[in-house]
């Protein structure tokens, strides 16, 4: 649906150029005429053209009009296209909408009829990537309450109006506009980048409507439960209304807003139900002489989509889960099938809950320790998602696991220490440390540690037993245990045996 292009202060200009306005002959411009930022106006005055409004040459008014024209041009440029039509518009009838050309240019040779279908607020926008060229027989005819004020020509480069042709609507040209001899314009000639050239023309600014409230198209998807930014533009006689109170309706609750200096009100609606919906904006207080209060915009249709679902899945655990050994666990968090980055996840099922955070791929990694052998389950709960998806509080399906008892192929026998008599040399104390490898394997080095310090290494015999007579210091005998460490089958294993005083100790 085409919406009115806001022109701001440019709305009062019949002719506006960037570099120059030049005229030949008795041209009549009903409205203002201007040039900015550094141009000249020639051909008006005695013996030349006539301007009923004010001529602005490189002043603040013309500069602001150029700024507002650029905003209007951008608005027209981004409005969604209703249909693509042939280059030649003559001999066709079109209803309200936004039209572009398959060739990127428009020609008008003959009559183009614009049918508003009884809607005085109907808007017609024609978008061309390059040029607009009308022939001598080019004419725009308005029927069924269509208005020149609601017709816009967004031209990507330059427009040329043929001798004696009649155009209705406002030309917003990115570069230049040339109106040849006798061309009639019921609208505006507004050039952003270069000159406007006139020759015995009639340019009449169309009658401006009193007050207009237009809800702008909503950017992006509208999702249940998620705030959706909405904007509306309030104009009075084509000029922005600042400080107007506007209420947006259509969501779960009305939302008030106030227009800024550009007449734009911004709010945020939330929709609780999926499906078709409409957004409207009502001016509740305008603070202007224009009769704006109580004016309601045309409804903007939207489609509200369901909120994407959130899913947390604990991945299968690789390898055995052994009592007392940390077990790596992972979970994947997705929202509507897409990974959720930065979500806080807590793994449960082990001796203590373990927090983690998802990475860019939505994967959280932690490590659980289980103190009891047997059946167990692992779950992951999202505690904070940082996304519009309703992830917080979502719990994964439990992952069943089996926790096996801690076993080791190496065992250490109890040992005791005694005074190294008759002469305590080289150590004051001595102990016999024994470790057994099961199944038996001969020739395996076993290193023994007391108080974290190595005291010697022995090699297993044919029965898999390694025995070390170790000398101990006074510090080491305070330990209550010793540790044996070996490498069996490429895997480092260890075992702990008790270490106590012998009786008698000597």
PDB file of N, CA and C in Angstrom, residues 224 273-277 302-306:
ATOM      1  N   UNK A 224       4.840 -12.616  18.232  1.00  0.00           N
ATOM      2  CA  UNK A 224       4.032 -12.634  19.454  1.00  0.00           C
ATOM      3  C   UNK A 224       4.920 -12.406  20.682  1.00  0.00           C
ATOM      4  N   UNK A 273      -1.290 -12.259  20.131  1.00  0.00           N
ATOM      5  CA  UNK A 273      -1.905 -13.327  19.348  1.00  0.00           C
ATOM      6  C   UNK A 273      -1.348 -13.330  17.928  1.00  0.00           C
ATOM      7  N   UNK A 274      -1.018 -14.510  17.436  1.00  0.00           N
ATOM      8  CA  UNK A 274      -0.515 -14.633  16.069  1.00  0.00           C
ATOM      9  C   UNK A 274      -1.663 -14.488  15.067  1.00  0.00           C
ATOM     10  N   UNK A 275      -1.305 -14.045  13.851  1.00  0.00           N
ATOM     11  CA  UNK A 275      -2.294 -13.905  12.788  1.00  0.00           C
ATOM     12  C   UNK A 275      -2.327 -12.499  12.224  1.00  0.00           C
ATOM     13  N   UNK A 276      -3.409 -12.179  11.498  1.00  0.00           N
ATOM     14  CA  UNK A 276      -3.541 -10.864  10.874  1.00  0.00           C
ATOM     15  C   UNK A 276      -3.914  -9.812  11.919  1.00  0.00           C
ATOM     16  N   UNK A 277      -3.353  -8.629  11.770  1.00  0.00           N
ATOM     17  CA  UNK A 277      -3.646  -7.516  12.679  1.00  0.00           C
ATOM     18  C   UNK A 277      -3.474  -6.207  11.913  1.00  0.00           C
ATOM     19  N   UNK A 302      -0.693  -5.927   9.145  1.00  0.00           N
ATOM     20  CA  UNK A 302       0.526  -6.668   9.454  1.00  0.00           C
ATOM     21  C   UNK A 302       0.168  -8.119   9.742  1.00  0.00           C
ATOM     22  N   UNK A 303       1.175  -8.958   9.734  1.00  0.00           N
ATOM     23  CA  UNK A 303       0.996 -10.365  10.099  1.00  0.00           C
ATOM     24  C   UNK A 303       1.869 -10.665  11.308  1.00  0.00           C
ATOM     25  N   UNK A 304       1.229 -11.120  12.390  1.00  0.00           N
ATOM     26  CA  UNK A 304       1.942 -11.445  13.620  1.00  0.00           C
ATOM     27  C   UNK A 304       2.276 -12.936  13.591  1.00  0.00           C
ATOM     28  N   UNK A 305       3.554 -13.251  13.698  1.00  0.00           N
ATOM     29  CA  UNK A 305       3.994 -14.644  13.647  1.00  0.00           C
ATOM     30  C   UNK A 305       4.155 -15.205  15.050  1.00  0.00           C
ATOM     31  N   UNK A 306       3.961 -16.516  15.205  1.00  0.00           N
ATOM     32  CA  UNK A 306       4.141 -17.116  16.539  1.00  0.00           C
ATOM     33  C   UNK A 306       5.579 -16.933  17.013  1.00  0.00           C
TER      34      UNK A 306
END
